[in-house]
CSV table of C-alpha atoms and ligand atoms in Angstrom, one decimal:
chain,number,residue,atom,x,y,z
A,1,MET,CA,186.7,116.0,179.9
A,2,GLU,CA,188.9,119.5,179.6
A,3,LYS,CA,188.8,121.8,176.8
A,4,ASP,CA,192.2,121.4,176.5
A,5,GLN,CA,192.3,118.0,175.3
A,6,GLU,CA,193.4,117.3,171.1
A,7,ILE,CA,190.1,117.4,170.0
A,8,TYR,CA,189.0,120.8,170.7
A,9,GLN,CA,191.6,121.8,168.4
A,10,ASP,CA,189.6,120.8,166.0
A,11,LEU,CA,186.5,122.9,166.6
A,12,ASP,CA,186.6,126.7,165.3
A,13,ARG,CA,184.6,127.5,168.6
A,14,ILE,CA,182.4,126.7,171.1
A,15,LEU,CA,178.7,126.8,170.5
A,16,VAL,CA,177.0,125.5,173.4
A,17,THR,CA,178.2,124.5,176.6
A,18,LYS,CA,177.7,121.3,178.3
A,19,GLU,CA,176.3,124.1,181.2
A,20,GLU,CA,174.1,125.2,179.0
A,21,ILE,CA,173.0,122.3,177.6
A,22,ALA,CA,172.3,120.6,180.6
A,23,GLN,CA,170.4,123.5,181.6
A,24,LYS,CA,168.2,123.5,178.4
A,25,VAL,CA,167.5,119.8,178.5
A,26,ARG,CA,166.5,120.0,182.0
A,27,GLU,CA,163.6,122.5,181.0
A,28,LEU,CA,162.8,120.3,177.8
A,29,GLY,CA,162.2,117.2,180.1
A,30,LEU,CA,160.0,119.1,182.7
A,31,GLN,CA,157.8,120.5,180.3
A,32,ILE,CA,157.4,117.4,178.0
A,33,GLY,CA,156.6,116.2,181.9
A,34,ARG,CA,154.1,118.7,182.1
A,35,ASP,CA,152.4,118.3,178.2
A,36,TYR,CA,152.5,114.6,178.9
A,37,ALA,CA,150.8,114.2,182.4
A,38,GLY,CA,148.9,111.4,183.0
A,39,LYS,CA,150.4,109.6,179.7
A,40,GLU,CA,153.0,107.3,179.0
A,41,PRO,CA,154.9,108.5,175.8
A,42,VAL,CA,156.9,106.7,173.5
A,43,MET,CA,160.5,108.2,173.4
A,44,ILE,CA,162.1,107.5,169.7
A,45,CYS,CA,165.7,107.8,170.0
A,46,ILE,CA,167.3,108.6,166.0
A,47,LEU,CA,170.6,106.8,166.1
A,48,LYS,CA,173.2,107.4,166.0
A,49,GLY,CA,173.3,111.5,167.1
A,50,ALA,CA,171.0,112.4,169.6
A,51,SER,CA,171.8,109.0,171.6
A,52,ILE,CA,173.6,111.7,173.9
A,53,PHE,CA,170.4,114.0,174.3
A,54,PHE,CA,168.2,111.2,174.5
A,55,ALA,CA,170.0,109.0,177.6
A,56,ASP,CA,170.1,113.2,179.5
A,57,LEU,CA,166.4,114.1,178.6
A,58,ILE,CA,164.7,110.7,179.2
A,59,ARG,CA,166.0,111.1,182.5
A,60,GLU,CA,164.7,114.1,183.0
A,61,ILE,CA,161.2,113.7,182.3
A,62,PRO,CA,159.3,112.3,185.5
A,63,LEU,CA,156.9,110.1,183.7
A,64,PRO,CA,156.4,106.2,183.5
A,65,LEU,CA,157.7,106.4,179.6
A,66,THR,CA,159.4,103.6,177.1
A,67,THR,CA,161.9,104.0,175.1
A,68,ASP,CA,162.6,102.2,171.6
A,69,PHE,CA,165.1,103.3,168.7
A,70,MET,CA,165.0,103.5,164.9
A,71,ALA,CA,168.1,104.2,162.9
A,72,ILE,CA,168.3,105.8,159.2
A,73,SER,CA,170.7,106.9,157.1
A,74,SER,CA,171.1,110.7,156.1
A,75,TYR,CA,174.9,112.0,156.2
A,76,GLY,CA,177.5,108.9,156.2
A,77,SER,CA,180.6,111.6,156.1
A,78,ALA,CA,179.5,113.9,154.3
A,79,THR,CA,179.0,117.1,155.0
A,80,LYS,CA,175.3,118.1,153.3
A,81,THR,CA,172.7,115.9,153.4
A,82,SER,CA,171.9,113.6,150.6
A,83,GLY,CA,168.1,113.7,150.9
A,84,VAL,CA,168.1,110.1,150.5
A,85,VAL,CA,166.6,108.3,153.9
A,86,ARG,CA,166.8,104.7,154.4
A,87,ILE,CA,165.8,102.8,157.7
A,88,LEU,CA,169.0,100.9,159.1
A,89,LYS,CA,167.6,99.7,162.3
A,90,ASP,CA,163.1,99.6,162.5
A,91,LEU,CA,161.4,100.1,166.3
A,92,ASP,CA,161.2,97.1,167.9
A,93,LYS,CA,158.0,97.6,169.4
A,94,ASP,CA,154.4,98.7,167.3
A,95,ILE,CA,153.3,102.3,167.4
A,96,VAL,CA,149.7,101.5,167.5
A,97,GLY,CA,147.7,104.1,170.0
A,98,LYS,CA,150.6,105.4,171.6
A,99,ASP,CA,151.8,109.3,172.0
A,100,VAL,CA,154.9,109.0,170.5
A,101,ILE,CA,158.0,111.4,170.8
A,102,ILE,CA,161.2,111.4,168.1
A,103,VAL,CA,164.4,112.5,169.7
A,104,GLU,CA,166.7,113.5,166.7
A,105,ASP,CA,170.0,115.5,167.1
A,106,ILE,CA,169.5,118.4,164.2
A,107,VAL,CA,166.9,119.6,161.9
A,108,ASP,CA,168.6,120.8,159.3
A,109,THR,CA,167.0,120.5,155.6
A,110,GLY,CA,164.1,118.7,157.8
A,111,ILE,CA,164.6,116.0,154.9
A,112,THR,CA,164.7,113.4,156.7
A,113,LEU,CA,162.3,114.3,160.1
A,114,SER,CA,159.5,114.8,157.0
A,115,TYR,CA,159.9,111.5,156.0
A,116,LEU,CA,159.8,109.9,159.3
A,117,MET,CA,156.8,111.7,159.9
A,118,LYS,CA,155.3,110.6,157.4
A,119,ILE,CA,156.1,106.7,157.5
A,120,LEU,CA,155.1,106.9,161.3
A,121,MET,CA,152.0,108.8,161.0
A,122,GLN,CA,151.2,105.7,158.6
A,123,ARG,CA,151.2,103.4,161.8
A,124,GLY,CA,148.6,104.6,163.9
A,125,ALA,CA,150.4,106.7,166.3
A,126,ALA,CA,147.6,108.6,168.9
A,127,SER,CA,149.9,111.4,168.4
A,128,LEU,CA,153.2,112.2,166.9
A,129,LYS,CA,155.9,115.2,168.3
A,130,ILE,CA,159.3,116.0,167.4
A,131,ALA,CA,162.1,116.7,170.4
A,132,ALA,CA,165.1,118.2,168.7
A,133,LEU,CA,168.3,119.3,170.7
A,134,LEU,CA,169.8,121.7,168.0
A,135,ASP,CA,167.8,123.3,164.4
A,136,LYS,CA,169.1,125.0,161.7
A,137,PRO,CA,166.0,127.2,160.2
A,138,ALA,CA,168.0,128.7,158.3
A,139,ARG,CA,168.7,125.7,156.1
A,140,ARG,CA,165.3,124.5,155.7
A,141,LYS,CA,164.2,123.0,152.7
A,142,VAL,CA,160.9,121.4,154.2
A,143,GLN,CA,158.3,123.7,154.8
A,144,ASP,CA,155.5,122.4,156.6
A,145,LEU,CA,157.7,120.1,159.2
A,146,HIS,CA,156.5,121.7,162.6
A,147,VAL,CA,159.4,120.8,165.1
A,148,ASP,CA,157.6,121.0,168.4
A,149,TYR,CA,160.7,120.8,171.0
A,150,VAL,CA,164.0,122.4,170.1
A,151,CYS,CA,166.8,123.1,172.4
A,152,PHE,CA,169.1,125.4,170.3
A,153,ASP,CA,168.5,127.3,167.4
A,154,ILE,CA,172.1,127.7,166.2
A,155,PRO,CA,173.4,129.4,162.5
A,156,ASP,CA,174.4,127.5,159.1
A,157,ALA,CA,177.3,125.5,160.5
A,158,PHE,CA,178.4,122.6,160.7
A,159,VAL,CA,178.6,121.1,164.5
A,160,VAL,CA,179.9,118.4,166.4
A,161,GLY,CA,179.9,117.2,169.8
A,162,TYR,CA,177.6,115.9,172.3
A,163,GLY,CA,176.7,112.8,170.1
A,164,LEU,CA,176.7,114.7,166.4
A,165,ASP,CA,179.7,113.8,164.7
A,166,TYR,CA,181.9,113.8,161.9
A,167,ASP,CA,183.2,110.6,160.0
A,168,GLN,CA,182.1,109.0,163.6
A,169,LYS,CA,184.3,111.1,165.5
A,170,TYR,CA,183.3,113.9,168.4
A,171,ARG,CA,180.5,112.5,169.5
A,172,ASN,CA,181.8,112.7,173.2
A,173,LEU,CA,182.5,116.0,173.4
A,174,PRO,CA,180.7,117.2,176.1
A,175,ASP,CA,180.0,120.5,174.6
A,176,ILE,CA,178.7,121.5,170.8
A,177,GLY,CA,181.3,122.8,169.0
A,178,ILE,CA,181.7,124.2,164.6
A,179,LEU,CA,184.2,122.2,163.2
A,180,SER,CA,187.0,123.1,161.7
A,181,PRO,CA,186.1,123.6,157.9
A,182,ARG,CA,190.0,122.3,157.4
A,183,ILE,CA,189.1,119.0,159.1
A,184,TYR,CA,186.5,118.2,156.0
A,185,GLY,CA,189.1,119.7,153.4
A,186,VAL,CA,186.8,123.2,152.5
B,1,LIG,P1,168.3,117.2,157.2
B,1,LIG,O1,168.0,116.1,157.1
B,1,LIG,O2,167.3,117.7,158.6
B,1,LIG,O3,168.9,117.9,156.2
B,1,LIG,O4,169.5,116.6,158.1
B,1,LIG,C1,169.5,116.0,159.0
B,1,LIG,C2,170.4,115.4,160.0
B,1,LIG,O5,171.6,115.5,159.2
B,1,LIG,C3,170.7,115.2,161.2
B,1,LIG,O6,169.9,114.1,161.7
B,1,LIG,C4,172.3,114.7,161.5
B,1,LIG,O7,172.5,113.4,161.6
B,1,LIG,C5,172.8,115.3,160.1
B,1,LIG,N1,173.1,116.8,160.3
B,1,LIG,C6,172.6,118.2,159.4
B,1,LIG,N2,173.5,118.9,160.0
B,1,LIG,C7,173.9,118.6,160.8
B,1,LIG,C8,175.8,119.1,161.6
B,1,LIG,O8,175.5,120.3,161.8
B,1,LIG,N3,176.7,117.9,162.2
B,1,LIG,C9,176.0,117.2,162.5
B,1,LIG,N4,177.3,116.5,162.8
B,1,LIG,N5,175.4,116.4,161.8
B,1,LIG,C10,174.6,117.4,160.8
């Protein structure tokens, strides 16, 4: 997609380009490949925001992994987290004795992931790690959440693109950008 397209005009600026994303995702895939050598991790995609990151990441991991999908509610169409987390779609398979990697789009307050970690821990996984595309450390509210793999630390701004949405839009932007506050009426 060219950068003169209309949806790019809703951005204040581009934060991470698609080339930078591709490079980091490749490095992360190789690192997970090394860390899980000899294992068959279960990669869990947190829908919908992580879907594009997930599709790219798993193709960079040179292991016989399996995939599963989970959908949880977080933001709706607002730009601040509510703290209420609900499972909309659960995993298809159980994870007892498995090495699980949760793949998430962005860690903001950490409320969503810390809740997810708690419930997946109770299901008897052999190990449980988190791979996040983006992290906003300045916004963290849950202090004891350890994010094992992160592609990019970003400032406290609302971002869209590469799977991340505002009101279900902008997921198809190849780059990650800061959404102009005029779009969400601030
Ligand atoms: P947390 O529970 O860590 O506060 O929120 C995590 C979820 O909030 C993410 O999975 C994502 O859906 C949403 N979120 C947090 N920050 C952003 C952002 O800058 N842009 C978008 N599109 N979603 C965000």
